[in-house]
């Protein structure tokens, strides 16, 4: 996709800067070897690729602070990077920025089982944090298919939702405290293990979802929760999305707690089955499948079966297993990988949401519209549908079509009152369309906040670069281009 933002000024290749960075973190932790840089300059979709002259791996907050102050003084822009599992090009150095990796900030400092909190470095993976929480009988509450690589700093910076958001909320709602380094090296600490703390602006909430434009998150204080006891999982074939929503509602009505509710399509299930060589889990070839995981005081599997039996007219077939039901979950969790492997071009991944009442109409228009305007493209839609969140993955999109097809889908989302980014963030992928999601004054306020913290836009300068964008989103209008600000 053509990159509309202007390259940031960058002194990343300056040998004096490299020497100074080496003095701060040690020569072994400033990577300049092109072969070793490879894993830091592209995202895992293969769609977003940039360059950098240096990846710096500080050991602690003090070193991050010194690194940022040094880059700031040298006029070198910085891109913070965690597990690099993002899908919108937000953690990739697209214009030669210095990459500040959190990969060494891996200390889990404390789990407080009474206050139910976990404090840890930004580079701790979601899987490692969950394992630690489980040892104390608690859960982090955020879970993603990329749990083994995605980091706490990354999920905060993108305000990740994931597979359990319906039960535990998004990352922002679980973030009690944060330590972050600002563009000039100052350390911002808001660290109170309190459920109620009403003194001033919600700065941790502001850093959550800021995609590394306001500060480099170095430590986080996360809320922990009681995990579900016994769970049961059903994979049900259904004729339409309305039946999926009705099923979720019936399960809640029966007193069950929804731990997860995921939508898949016939095409997506086939793709995963082919990729992993799995048997079809259901006897019917239903247009949609939902995976629901439930918990509750009753015997869940019985309660789940009786709700499914009560909806036998609409549920075409179902498979039920006790949790964790890895076999059923793999049909859902392997979607991202299967799409990546099956697409002849890097997939265009559009993570969107609509009001629940509009999902069906949105999907009903999406398929025919894509077939009409982009006949060679194969769409696969899946996602956390009970949150209104659909991942529109588009395979076999020629590079020349990427912009037009993104425009087509995001305008449709806007027409249905949805959001152009539900959980993956804006990154580079959605930047030209941000005016479809926010009003001009809203954009101006966000830009003013950024300007107050980072006047020279040294942190992730290619993102949230809307200052000069014309606001012409909306039905039928030509979208204003993002211009260099
Ligand atoms: C997921 O929920 O699996 C990812 O957020 C979606 C994707 O790969 O598009
Ligand atoms: Zn998702």
GROMACS .gro file of C-alpha atoms and ligand atoms in nm:
model
  495
    1UNK     CA    1   0.000   0.000   0.000
    2UNK     CA    2   0.141   0.344  -0.080
    3UNK     CA    3   0.252   0.514   0.237
    4UNK     CA    4   0.111   0.864   0.257
    5UNK     CA    5   0.288   0.986   0.569
    6UNK     CA    6   0.613   1.177   0.529
    7UNK     CA    7   0.926   0.998   0.644
    8UNK     CA    8   1.027   1.111   0.989
    9UNK     CA    9   1.360   1.275   1.025
   10UNK     CA   10   1.588   1.003   1.145
   11UNK     CA   11   1.946   0.994   1.254
   12UNK     CA   12   1.927   0.621   1.310
   13UNK     CA   13   2.219   0.550   1.078
   14UNK     CA   14   2.444   0.806   1.244
   15UNK     CA   15   2.751   0.625   1.388
   16UNK     CA   16   2.774   0.877   1.674
   17UNK     CA   17   2.419   0.785   1.778
   18UNK     CA   18   2.494   0.414   1.753
   19UNK     CA   19   2.802   0.463   1.976
   20UNK     CA   20   2.598   0.658   2.229
   21UNK     CA   21   2.327   0.390   2.235
   22UNK     CA   22   2.590   0.121   2.280
   23UNK     CA   23   2.731   0.307   2.578
   24UNK     CA   24   2.385   0.301   2.739
   25UNK     CA   25   2.276  -0.058   2.680
   26UNK     CA   26   2.605  -0.230   2.592
   27UNK     CA   27   2.723  -0.317   2.239
   28UNK     CA   28   2.551  -0.658   2.244
   29UNK     CA   29   2.213  -0.489   2.276
   30UNK     CA   30   2.233  -0.253   1.981
   31UNK     CA   31   2.158  -0.470   1.679
   32UNK     CA   32   2.282  -0.338   1.347
   33UNK     CA   33   2.351  -0.659   1.155
   34UNK     CA   34   2.104  -0.658   0.860
   35UNK     CA   35   2.032  -1.031   0.896
   36UNK     CA   36   1.940  -0.989   1.260
   37UNK     CA   37   1.731  -0.678   1.190
   38UNK     CA   38   1.502  -0.877   0.962
   39UNK     CA   39   1.269  -0.994   1.242
   40UNK     CA   40   1.213  -0.635   1.357
   41UNK     CA   41   1.139  -0.458   1.030
   42UNK     CA   42   0.839  -0.658   0.904
   43UNK     CA   43   0.518  -0.760   1.072
   44UNK     CA   44   0.388  -1.113   1.072
   45UNK     CA   45   0.134  -1.055   0.795
   46UNK     CA   46   0.420  -0.968   0.558
   47UNK     CA   47   0.223  -0.663   0.447
   48UNK     CA   48   0.414  -0.403   0.646
   49UNK     CA   49   0.787  -0.383   0.596
   50UNK     CA   50   1.030  -0.101   0.666
   51UNK     CA   51   1.394  -0.043   0.753
   52UNK     CA   52   1.601   0.053   1.051
   53UNK     CA   53   1.969   0.102   1.113
   54UNK     CA   54   1.945  -0.006   1.476
   55UNK     CA   55   1.735  -0.205   1.721
   56UNK     CA   56   1.809  -0.115   2.083
   57UNK     CA   57   1.725  -0.356   2.364
   58UNK     CA   58   1.737  -0.175   2.699
   59UNK     CA   59   1.745  -0.380   3.022
   60UNK     CA   60   1.523  -0.162   3.240
   61UNK     CA   61   1.328   0.162   3.261
   62UNK     CA   62   1.638   0.368   3.339
   63UNK     CA   63   1.802   0.245   3.018
   64UNK     CA   64   1.484   0.309   2.815
   65UNK     CA   65   1.485   0.660   2.956
   66UNK     CA   66   1.849   0.718   2.862
   67UNK     CA   67   1.793   0.572   2.513
   68UNK     CA   68   1.493   0.795   2.446
   69UNK     CA   69   1.671   1.106   2.575
   70UNK     CA   70   1.967   1.023   2.352
   71UNK     CA   71   1.749   0.970   2.041
   72UNK     CA   72   1.554   1.286   2.124
   73UNK     CA   73   1.872   1.495   2.145
   74UNK     CA   74   1.999   1.341   1.820
   75UNK     CA   75   1.669   1.407   1.639
   76UNK     CA   76   1.619   1.035   1.578
   77UNK     CA   77   1.262   0.908   1.572
   78UNK     CA   78   1.175   0.591   1.763
   79UNK     CA   79   0.933   0.304   1.712
   80UNK     CA   80   0.862   0.098   2.027
   81UNK     CA   81   0.825  -0.273   1.964
   82UNK     CA   82   0.703  -0.560   2.184
   83UNK     CA   83   0.634  -0.905   2.040
   84UNK     CA   84   0.571  -0.755   1.694
   85UNK     CA   85   0.246  -0.949   1.665
   86UNK     CA   86   0.043  -0.644   1.558
   87UNK     CA   87  -0.155  -0.664   1.236
   88UNK     CA   88  -0.178  -0.299   1.128
   89UNK     CA   89   0.186  -0.198   1.079
   90UNK     CA   90   0.201  -0.007   1.408
   91UNK     CA   91   0.521  -0.153   1.546
   92UNK     CA   92   0.727  -0.159   1.228
   93UNK     CA   93   0.989   0.109   1.152
   94UNK     CA   94   0.849   0.222   0.819
   95UNK     CA   95   1.077   0.523   0.781
   96UNK     CA   96   1.409   0.411   0.925
   97UNK     CA   97   1.325   0.491   1.289
   98UNK     CA   98   1.533   0.344   1.573
   99UNK     CA   99   1.347   0.042   1.713
  100UNK     CA  100   1.332   0.030   2.093
  101UNK     CA  101   1.252  -0.330   2.176
  102UNK     CA  102   1.105  -0.428   2.512
  103UNK     CA  103   1.230  -0.785   2.476
  104UNK     CA  104   1.455  -0.760   2.785
  105UNK     CA  105   1.192  -0.609   3.015
  106UNK     CA  106   1.078  -0.953   3.120
  107UNK     CA  107   1.072  -0.939   3.500
  108UNK     CA  108   0.747  -1.032   3.673
  109UNK     CA  109   0.796  -0.830   3.988
  110UNK     CA  110   0.500  -0.932   4.194
  111UNK     CA  111   0.164  -1.103   4.213
  112UNK     CA  112  -0.053  -0.979   4.497
  113UNK     CA  113  -0.312  -1.253   4.555
  114UNK     CA  114  -0.506  -1.038   4.803
  115UNK     CA  115  -0.526  -0.720   4.595
  116UNK     CA  116  -0.536  -0.939   4.280
  117UNK     CA  117  -0.273  -0.757   4.083
  118UNK     CA  118   0.029  -0.846   3.876
  119UNK     CA  119   0.317  -0.606   3.820
  120UNK     CA  120   0.554  -0.687   3.539
  121UNK     CA  121   0.786  -0.556   3.272
  122UNK     CA  122   0.640  -0.460   2.936
  123UNK     CA  123   0.827  -0.741   2.760
  124UNK     CA  124   0.660  -1.022   2.958
  125UNK     CA  125   0.446  -1.231   2.725
  126UNK     CA  126   0.075  -1.275   2.779
  127UNK     CA  127   0.132  -1.651   2.821
  128UNK     CA  128   0.401  -1.598   3.088
  129UNK     CA  129   0.185  -1.350   3.279
  130UNK     CA  130  -0.111  -1.589   3.265
  131UNK     CA  131   0.102  -1.878   3.387
  132UNK     CA  132   0.220  -1.670   3.682
  133UNK     CA  133  -0.134  -1.557   3.764
  134UNK     CA  134  -0.260  -1.916   3.747
  135UNK     CA  135  -0.001  -2.023   4.004
  136UNK     CA  136  -0.190  -1.795   4.242
  137UNK     CA  137  -0.530  -1.926   4.131
  138UNK     CA  138  -0.602  -1.613   3.927
  139UNK     CA  139  -0.618  -1.509   3.562
  140UNK     CA  140  -0.491  -1.212   3.361
  141UNK     CA  141  -0.822  -1.217   3.174
  142UNK     CA  142  -0.669  -1.116   2.839
  143UNK     CA  143  -0.604  -1.398   2.598
  144UNK     CA  144  -0.506  -1.399   2.231
  145UNK     CA  145  -0.402  -1.661   1.979
  146UNK     CA  146  -0.059  -1.490   1.973
  147UNK     CA  147  -0.024  -1.528   2.354
  148UNK     CA  148   0.325  -1.682   2.335
  149UNK     CA  149   0.475  -1.378   2.161
  150UNK     CA  150   0.242  -1.085   2.236
  151UNK     CA  151   0.369  -0.880   2.530
  152UNK     CA  152   0.202  -0.690   2.813
  153UNK     CA  153   0.339  -0.360   2.680
  154UNK     CA  154   0.200  -0.449   2.338
  155UNK     CA  155  -0.147  -0.538   2.460
  156UNK     CA  156  -0.157  -0.214   2.659
  157UNK     CA  157  -0.035  -0.005   2.366
  158UNK     CA  158  -0.297  -0.156   2.134
  159UNK     CA  159  -0.565  -0.193   2.404
  160UNK     CA  160  -0.604  -0.553   2.296
  161UNK     CA  161  -0.941  -0.721   2.334
  162UNK     CA  162  -0.894  -1.082   2.234
  163UNK     CA  163  -1.082  -1.402   2.296
  164UNK     CA  164  -1.206  -1.332   2.650
  165UNK     CA  165  -1.305  -0.969   2.625
  166UNK     CA  166  -1.672  -1.051   2.656
  167UNK     CA  167  -1.597  -1.188   3.004
  168UNK     CA  168  -1.310  -0.979   3.139
  169UNK     CA  169  -1.314  -0.655   2.940
  170UNK     CA  170  -1.039  -0.504   2.725
  171UNK     CA  171  -0.682  -0.434   2.836
  172UNK     CA  172  -0.754  -0.071   2.923
  173UNK     CA  173  -1.020  -0.177   3.171
  174UNK     CA  174  -0.772  -0.413   3.339
  175UNK     CA  175  -0.481  -0.169   3.361
  176UNK     CA  176  -0.443  -0.022   3.708
  177UNK     CA  177  -0.105   0.138   3.673
  178UNK     CA  178   0.165   0.208   3.421
  179UNK     CA  179   0.522   0.324   3.395
  180UNK     CA  180   0.617   0.476   3.060
  181UNK     CA  181   0.904   0.676   2.919
  182UNK     CA  182   0.809   0.993   2.733
  183UNK     CA  183   0.974   1.105   2.411
  184UNK     CA  184   1.231   1.322   2.589
  185UNK     CA  185   1.326   1.050   2.838
  186UNK     CA  186   1.112   1.157   3.134
  187UNK     CA  187   0.955   0.869   3.322
  188UNK     CA  188   0.581   0.887   3.385
  189UNK     CA  189   0.467   0.667   3.673
  190UNK     CA  190   0.103   0.621   3.774
  191UNK     CA  191   0.113   0.317   3.997
  192UNK     CA  192  -0.169   0.262   4.243
  193UNK     CA  193  -0.303  -0.084   4.314
  194UNK     CA  194  -0.643   0.063   4.388
  195UNK     CA  195  -0.985  -0.012   4.247
  196UNK     CA  196  -1.097   0.340   4.333
  197UNK     CA  197  -0.856   0.626   4.267
  198UNK     CA  198  -1.019   0.936   4.128
  199UNK     CA  199  -0.741   1.192   4.118
  200UNK     CA  200  -0.726   1.360   3.781
  201UNK     CA  201  -0.706   1.231   3.426
  202UNK     CA  202  -0.688   0.860   3.353
  203UNK     CA  203  -0.331   0.856   3.220
  204UNK     CA  204  -0.295   0.475   3.212
  205UNK     CA  205  -0.620   0.470   3.012
  206UNK     CA  206  -0.474   0.729   2.775
  207UNK     CA  207  -0.158   0.527   2.715
  208UNK     CA  208  -0.370   0.219   2.648
  209UNK     CA  209  -0.443   0.217   2.278
  210UNK     CA  210  -0.200   0.503   2.205
  211UNK     CA  211   0.003   0.265   1.985
  212UNK     CA  212   0.333   0.391   2.120
  213UNK     CA  213   0.273   0.754   2.022
  214UNK     CA  214   0.260   0.896   2.376
  215UNK     CA  215   0.527   0.696   2.553
  216UNK     CA  216   0.714   0.368   2.563
  217UNK     CA  217   0.538   0.150   2.819
  218UNK     CA  218   0.802  -0.016   3.039
  219UNK     CA  219   0.604  -0.167   3.330
  220UNK     CA  220   0.240  -0.245   3.389
  221UNK     CA  221   0.020  -0.310   3.690
  222UNK     CA  222  -0.262  -0.537   3.578
  223UNK     CA  223  -0.580  -0.636   3.754
  224UNK     CA  224  -0.622  -1.014   3.798
  225UNK     CA  225  -0.952  -1.201   3.824
  226UNK     CA  226  -1.096  -1.526   3.948
  227UNK     CA  227  -1.076  -1.770   3.656
  228UNK     CA  228  -1.374  -1.976   3.547
  229UNK     CA  229  -1.396  -2.314   3.717
  230UNK     CA  230  -1.532  -2.583   3.494
  231UNK     CA  231  -1.621  -2.476   3.141
  232UNK     CA  232  -1.792  -2.632   2.843
  233UNK     CA  233  -1.748  -2.544   2.479
  234UNK     CA  234  -1.993  -2.585   2.192
  235UNK     CA  235  -1.924  -2.548   1.824
  236UNK     CA  236  -2.259  -2.504   1.654
  237UNK     CA  237  -2.352  -2.480   1.288
  238UNK     CA  238  -2.608  -2.205   1.233
  239UNK     CA  239  -2.791  -2.061   0.933
  240UNK     CA  240  -2.726  -1.693   1.008
  241UNK     CA  241  -2.558  -1.457   1.252
  242UNK     CA  242  -2.892  -1.367   1.411
  243UNK     CA  243  -2.916  -1.725   1.538
  244UNK     CA  244  -2.564  -1.694   1.685
  245UNK     CA  245  -2.669  -1.388   1.884
  246UNK     CA  246  -2.994  -1.556   1.989
  247UNK     CA  247  -2.795  -1.857   2.111
  248UNK     CA  248  -2.566  -1.639   2.323
  249UNK     CA  249  -2.868  -1.468   2.471
  250UNK     CA  250  -3.039  -1.800   2.548
  251UNK     CA  251  -2.725  -1.926   2.724
  252UNK     CA  252  -2.712  -1.613   2.940
  253UNK     CA  253  -3.082  -1.647   3.009
  254UNK     CA  254  -3.017  -2.001   3.133
  255UNK     CA  255  -2.776  -1.857   3.392
  256UNK     CA  256  -2.454  -1.949   3.216
  257UNK     CA  257  -2.159  -1.710   3.196
  258UNK     CA  258  -2.028  -1.650   2.846
  259UNK     CA  259  -1.650  -1.696   2.854
  260UNK     CA  260  -1.608  -1.654   2.478
  261UNK     CA  261  -1.831  -1.627   2.172
  262UNK     CA  262  -1.669  -1.654   1.830
  263UNK     CA  263  -1.806  -1.655   1.478
  264UNK     CA  264  -1.666  -1.844   1.181
  265UNK     CA  265  -1.787  -1.906   0.828
  266UNK     CA  266  -1.801  -2.215   0.612
  267UNK     CA  267  -1.505  -2.085   0.406
  268UNK     CA  268  -1.295  -2.015   0.714
  269UNK     CA  269  -1.365  -2.358   0.864
  270UNK     CA  270  -1.268  -2.524   0.537
  271UNK     CA  271  -0.947  -2.323   0.518
  272UNK     CA  272  -0.844  -2.429   0.869
  273UNK     CA  273  -0.946  -2.790   0.802
  274UNK     CA  274  -0.730  -2.799   0.488
  275UNK     CA  275  -0.435  -2.627   0.654
  276UNK     CA  276  -0.429  -2.844   0.967
  277UNK     CA  277  -0.569  -3.154   0.795
  278UNK     CA  278  -0.859  -3.173   1.037
  279UNK     CA  279  -1.188  -3.355   0.990
  280UNK     CA  280  -1.496  -3.135   0.963
  281UNK     CA  281  -1.619  -3.107   1.323
  282UNK     CA  282  -1.989  -3.098   1.228
  283UNK     CA  283  -2.204  -3.326   1.013
  284UNK     CA  284  -2.375  -3.037   0.838
  285UNK     CA  285  -2.220  -2.787   0.600
  286UNK     CA  286  -2.361  -2.478   0.773
  287UNK     CA  287  -2.293  -2.127   0.636
  288UNK     CA  288  -2.176  -2.011   0.981
  289UNK     CA  289  -2.040  -2.174   1.293
  290UNK     CA  290  -2.022  -2.025   1.641
  291UNK     CA  291  -1.792  -2.138   1.916
  292UNK     CA  292  -1.923  -2.057   2.263
  293UNK     CA  293  -1.747  -2.130   2.588
  294UNK     CA  294  -1.957  -2.112   2.905
  295UNK     CA  295  -1.909  -2.146   3.277
  296UNK     CA  296  -2.147  -2.125   3.569
  297UNK     CA  297  -2.251  -2.284   3.891
  298UNK     CA  298  -2.469  -2.545   3.718
  299UNK     CA  299  -2.323  -2.846   3.539
  300UNK     CA  300  -2.233  -2.647   3.232
  301UNK     CA  301  -2.225  -2.924   2.979
  302UNK     CA  302  -2.581  -3.030   3.069
  303UNK     CA  303  -2.707  -2.673   3.072
  304UNK     CA  304  -2.533  -2.604   2.742
  305UNK     CA  305  -2.683  -2.916   2.583
  306UNK     CA  306  -3.030  -2.830   2.702
  307UNK     CA  307  -3.011  -2.476   2.558
  308UNK     CA  308  -2.887  -2.621   2.228
  309UNK     CA  309  -3.168  -2.878   2.230
  310UNK     CA  310  -3.416  -2.598   2.295
  311UNK     CA  311  -3.295  -2.427   1.977
  312UNK     CA  312  -3.288  -2.741   1.765
  313UNK     CA  313  -3.498  -2.574   1.496
  314UNK     CA  314  -3.222  -2.323   1.425
  315UNK     CA  315  -2.898  -2.488   1.539
  316UNK     CA  316  -2.815  -2.718   1.247
  317UNK     CA  317  -2.562  -2.934   1.435
  318UNK     CA  318  -2.334  -2.895   1.736
  319UNK     CA  319  -2.031  -3.056   1.897
  320UNK     CA  320  -1.984  -3.010   2.272
  321UNK     CA  321  -1.672  -3.071   2.483
  322UNK     CA  322  -1.555  -2.998   2.835
  323UNK     CA  323  -1.320  -2.701   2.855
  324UNK     CA  324  -1.052  -2.621   2.761
  325UNK     CA  325  -1.167  -2.807   2.448
  326UNK     CA  326  -0.846  -2.744   2.255
  327UNK     CA  327  -0.973  -2.957   1.965
  328UNK     CA  328  -1.272  -2.731   1.905
  329UNK     CA  329  -1.081  -2.411   1.977
  330UNK     CA  330  -0.818  -2.486   1.713
  331UNK     CA  331  -1.077  -2.433   1.438
  332UNK     CA  332  -1.102  -2.074   1.559
  333UNK     CA  333  -0.747  -2.005   1.672
  334UNK     CA  334  -0.585  -2.130   1.350
  335UNK     CA  335  -0.777  -1.884   1.132
  336UNK     CA  336  -0.504  -1.618   1.120
  337UNK     CA  337  -0.233  -1.866   1.026
  338UNK     CA  338  -0.453  -2.049   0.774
  339UNK     CA  339  -0.549  -1.726   0.599
  340UNK     CA  340  -0.182  -1.622   0.584
  341UNK     CA  341  -0.080  -1.953   0.428
  342UNK     CA  342  -0.369  -1.978   0.180
  343UNK     CA  343  -0.356  -1.624   0.042
  344UNK     CA  344  -0.147  -1.567  -0.268
  345UNK     CA  345  -0.074  -1.210  -0.148
  346UNK     CA  346  -0.025  -1.074   0.205
  347UNK     CA  347  -0.381  -1.070   0.341
  348UNK     CA  348  -0.559  -0.740   0.391
  349UNK     CA  349  -0.677  -0.760   0.751
  350UNK     CA  350  -0.959  -0.528   0.847
  351UNK     CA  351  -1.063  -0.559   1.208
  352UNK     CA  352  -1.393  -0.379   1.247
  353UNK     CA  353  -1.698  -0.366   1.472
  354UNK     CA  354  -2.061  -0.281   1.426
  355UNK     CA  355  -2.349  -0.248   1.669
  356UNK     CA  356  -2.484  -0.598   1.739
  357UNK     CA  357  -2.808  -0.512   1.564
  358UNK     CA  358  -2.615  -0.433   1.242
  359UNK     CA  359  -2.373  -0.728   1.212
  360UNK     CA  360  -2.606  -0.935   1.003
  361UNK     CA  361  -2.687  -0.651   0.763
  362UNK     CA  362  -2.318  -0.559   0.741
  363UNK     CA  363  -2.211  -0.914   0.652
  364UNK     CA  364  -2.509  -0.948   0.419
  365UNK     CA  365  -2.389  -0.649   0.215
  366UNK     CA  366  -2.018  -0.720   0.246
  367UNK     CA  367  -2.005  -1.050   0.054
  368UNK     CA  368  -2.206  -0.944  -0.253
  369UNK     CA  369  -2.033  -0.604  -0.266
  370UNK     CA  370  -1.689  -0.764  -0.266
  371UNK     CA  371  -1.785  -1.021  -0.532
  372UNK     CA  372  -1.920  -0.746  -0.753
  373UNK     CA  373  -1.632  -0.499  -0.723
  374UNK     CA  374  -1.337  -0.730  -0.644
  375UNK     CA  375  -1.425  -1.064  -0.808
  376UNK     CA  376  -1.089  -1.240  -0.754
  377UNK     CA  377  -1.071  -1.165  -0.384
  378UNK     CA  378  -1.158  -1.431  -0.125
  379UNK     CA  379  -1.302  -1.287   0.198
  380UNK     CA  380  -1.291  -1.479   0.525
  381UNK     CA  381  -1.479  -1.324   0.816
  382UNK     CA  382  -1.446  -1.440   1.174
  383UNK     CA  383  -1.417  -1.288   1.517
  384UNK     CA  384  -1.555  -1.199   1.854
  385UNK     CA  385  -1.907  -1.149   1.725
  386UNK     CA  386  -2.082  -1.107   2.059
  387UNK     CA  387  -1.866  -0.793   2.104
  388UNK     CA  388  -1.975  -0.684   1.756
  389UNK     CA  389  -1.619  -0.748   1.636
  390UNK     CA  390  -1.560  -0.906   1.295
  391UNK     CA  391  -1.216  -0.966   1.144
  392UNK     CA  392  -1.260  -0.915   0.772
  393UNK     CA  393  -0.963  -1.095   0.619
  394UNK     CA  394  -0.922  -1.053   0.245
  395UNK     CA  395  -0.710  -1.301   0.051
  396UNK     CA  396  -0.559  -1.272  -0.297
  397UNK     CA  397  -0.580  -0.892  -0.305
  398UNK     CA  398  -0.347  -0.752  -0.569
  399UNK     CA  399  -0.130  -0.467  -0.433
  400UNK     CA  400  -0.302  -0.221  -0.668
  401UNK     CA  401  -0.641  -0.313  -0.518
  402UNK     CA  402  -0.547  -0.281  -0.150
  403UNK     CA  403  -0.647   0.079  -0.107
  404UNK     CA  404  -0.976   0.053  -0.298
  405UNK     CA  405  -1.087  -0.261  -0.118
  406UNK     CA  406  -1.000  -0.116   0.223
  407UNK     CA  407  -1.197   0.194   0.132
  408UNK     CA  408  -1.493  -0.018   0.022
  409UNK     CA  409  -1.505  -0.220   0.346
  410UNK     CA  410  -1.442   0.066   0.586
  411UNK     CA  411  -1.707   0.286   0.426
  412UNK     CA  412  -1.956   0.002   0.460
  413UNK     CA  413  -1.863  -0.029   0.827
  414UNK     CA  414  -1.915   0.344   0.875
  415UNK     CA  415  -2.254   0.325   0.703
  416UNK     CA  416  -2.358   0.062   0.956
  417UNK     CA  417  -2.252   0.282   1.248
  418UNK     CA  418  -1.943   0.073   1.320
  419UNK     CA  419  -1.579   0.134   1.403
  420UNK     CA  420  -1.295   0.101   1.151
  421UNK     CA  421  -1.076  -0.048   1.426
  422UNK     CA  422  -1.229  -0.270   1.692
  423UNK     CA  423  -0.920  -0.407   1.862
  424UNK     CA  424  -0.612  -0.408   1.639
  425UNK     CA  425  -0.560  -0.033   1.638
  426UNK     CA  426  -0.519   0.217   1.357
  427UNK     CA  427  -0.150   0.165   1.276
  428UNK     CA  428  -0.058   0.242   0.918
  429UNK     CA  429  -0.333   0.020   0.781
  430UNK     CA  430  -0.629   0.240   0.879
  431UNK     CA  431  -0.462   0.579   0.903
  432UNK     CA  432  -0.599   0.724   0.578
  433UNK     CA  433  -0.951   0.636   0.694
  434UNK     CA  434  -0.936   0.770   1.047
  435UNK     CA  435  -1.180   1.048   0.962
  436UNK     CA  436  -1.444   0.780   0.914
  437UNK     CA  437  -1.410   0.701   1.281
  438UNK     CA  438  -1.360   1.035   1.457
  439UNK     CA  439  -1.490   1.389   1.427
  440UNK     CA  440  -1.253   1.682   1.353
  441UNK     CA  441  -1.259   1.823   1.707
  442UNK     CA  442  -1.194   1.476   1.848
  443UNK     CA  443  -0.893   1.440   1.617
  444UNK     CA  444  -0.770   1.786   1.713
  445UNK     CA  445  -0.793   1.705   2.084
  446UNK     CA  446  -0.601   1.382   2.038
  447UNK     CA  447  -0.336   1.568   1.840
  448UNK     CA  448  -0.309   1.833   2.111
  449UNK     CA  449  -0.253   1.565   2.376
  450UNK     CA  450   0.022   1.415   2.165
  451UNK     CA  451   0.174   1.755   2.100
  452UNK     CA  452   0.186   1.825   2.474
  453UNK     CA  453   0.382   1.506   2.541
  454UNK     CA  454   0.587   1.482   2.224
  455UNK     CA  455   0.591   1.817   2.040
  456UNK     CA  456   0.839   1.699   1.776
  457UNK     CA  457   0.647   1.372   1.712
  458UNK     CA  458   0.953   1.159   1.780
  459UNK     CA  459   0.756   0.854   1.895
  460UNK     CA  460   0.607   0.639   1.623
  461UNK     CA  461   0.585   0.942   1.392
  462UNK     CA  462   0.415   0.752   1.109
  463UNK     CA  463   0.108   0.686   1.323
  464UNK     CA  464  -0.185   0.906   1.420
  465UNK     CA  465  -0.058   1.157   1.169
  466UNK     CA  466  -0.386   1.317   1.092
  467UNK     CA  467  -0.325   1.680   1.174
  468UNK     CA  468  -0.350   1.792   0.816
  469UNK     CA  469  -0.613   1.542   0.703
  470UNK     CA  470  -0.924   1.675   0.538
  471UNK     CA  471  -1.230   1.546   0.718
  472UNK     CA  472  -1.444   1.426   0.436
  473UNK     CA  473  -1.545   1.081   0.549
  474UNK     CA  474  -1.902   0.962   0.533
  475UNK     CA  475  -2.132   0.828   0.269
  476UNK     CA  476  -2.021   0.870  -0.087
  477UNK     CA  477  -1.771   1.145  -0.013
  478UNK     CA  478  -1.412   1.119  -0.128
  479UNK     CA  479  -1.199   1.057   0.174
  480UNK     CA  480  -0.943   1.323   0.252
  481UNK     CA  481  -0.585   1.211   0.214
  482UNK     CA  482  -0.357   1.204   0.513
  483UNK     CA  483  -0.097   1.466   0.450
  484UNK     CA  484   0.242   1.510   0.610
  485UNK     CA  485   0.190   1.721   0.921
  486LIG     C1  486  -0.787  -1.303   1.615
  486LIG     O1  487  -0.882  -1.274   1.690
  486LIG     O2  488  -0.757  -1.421   1.590
  486LIG     C2  489  -0.706  -1.192   1.553
  486LIG     O3  490  -0.730  -1.074   1.629
  486LIG     C3  491  -0.757  -1.170   1.415
  486LIG     C4  492  -0.687  -1.167   1.284
  486LIG     O4  493  -0.586  -1.236   1.261
  486LIG     O5  494  -0.737  -1.097   1.193
  487LIG    ZN1  495  -0.931  -1.080   1.742
   0.00000   0.00000   0.00000
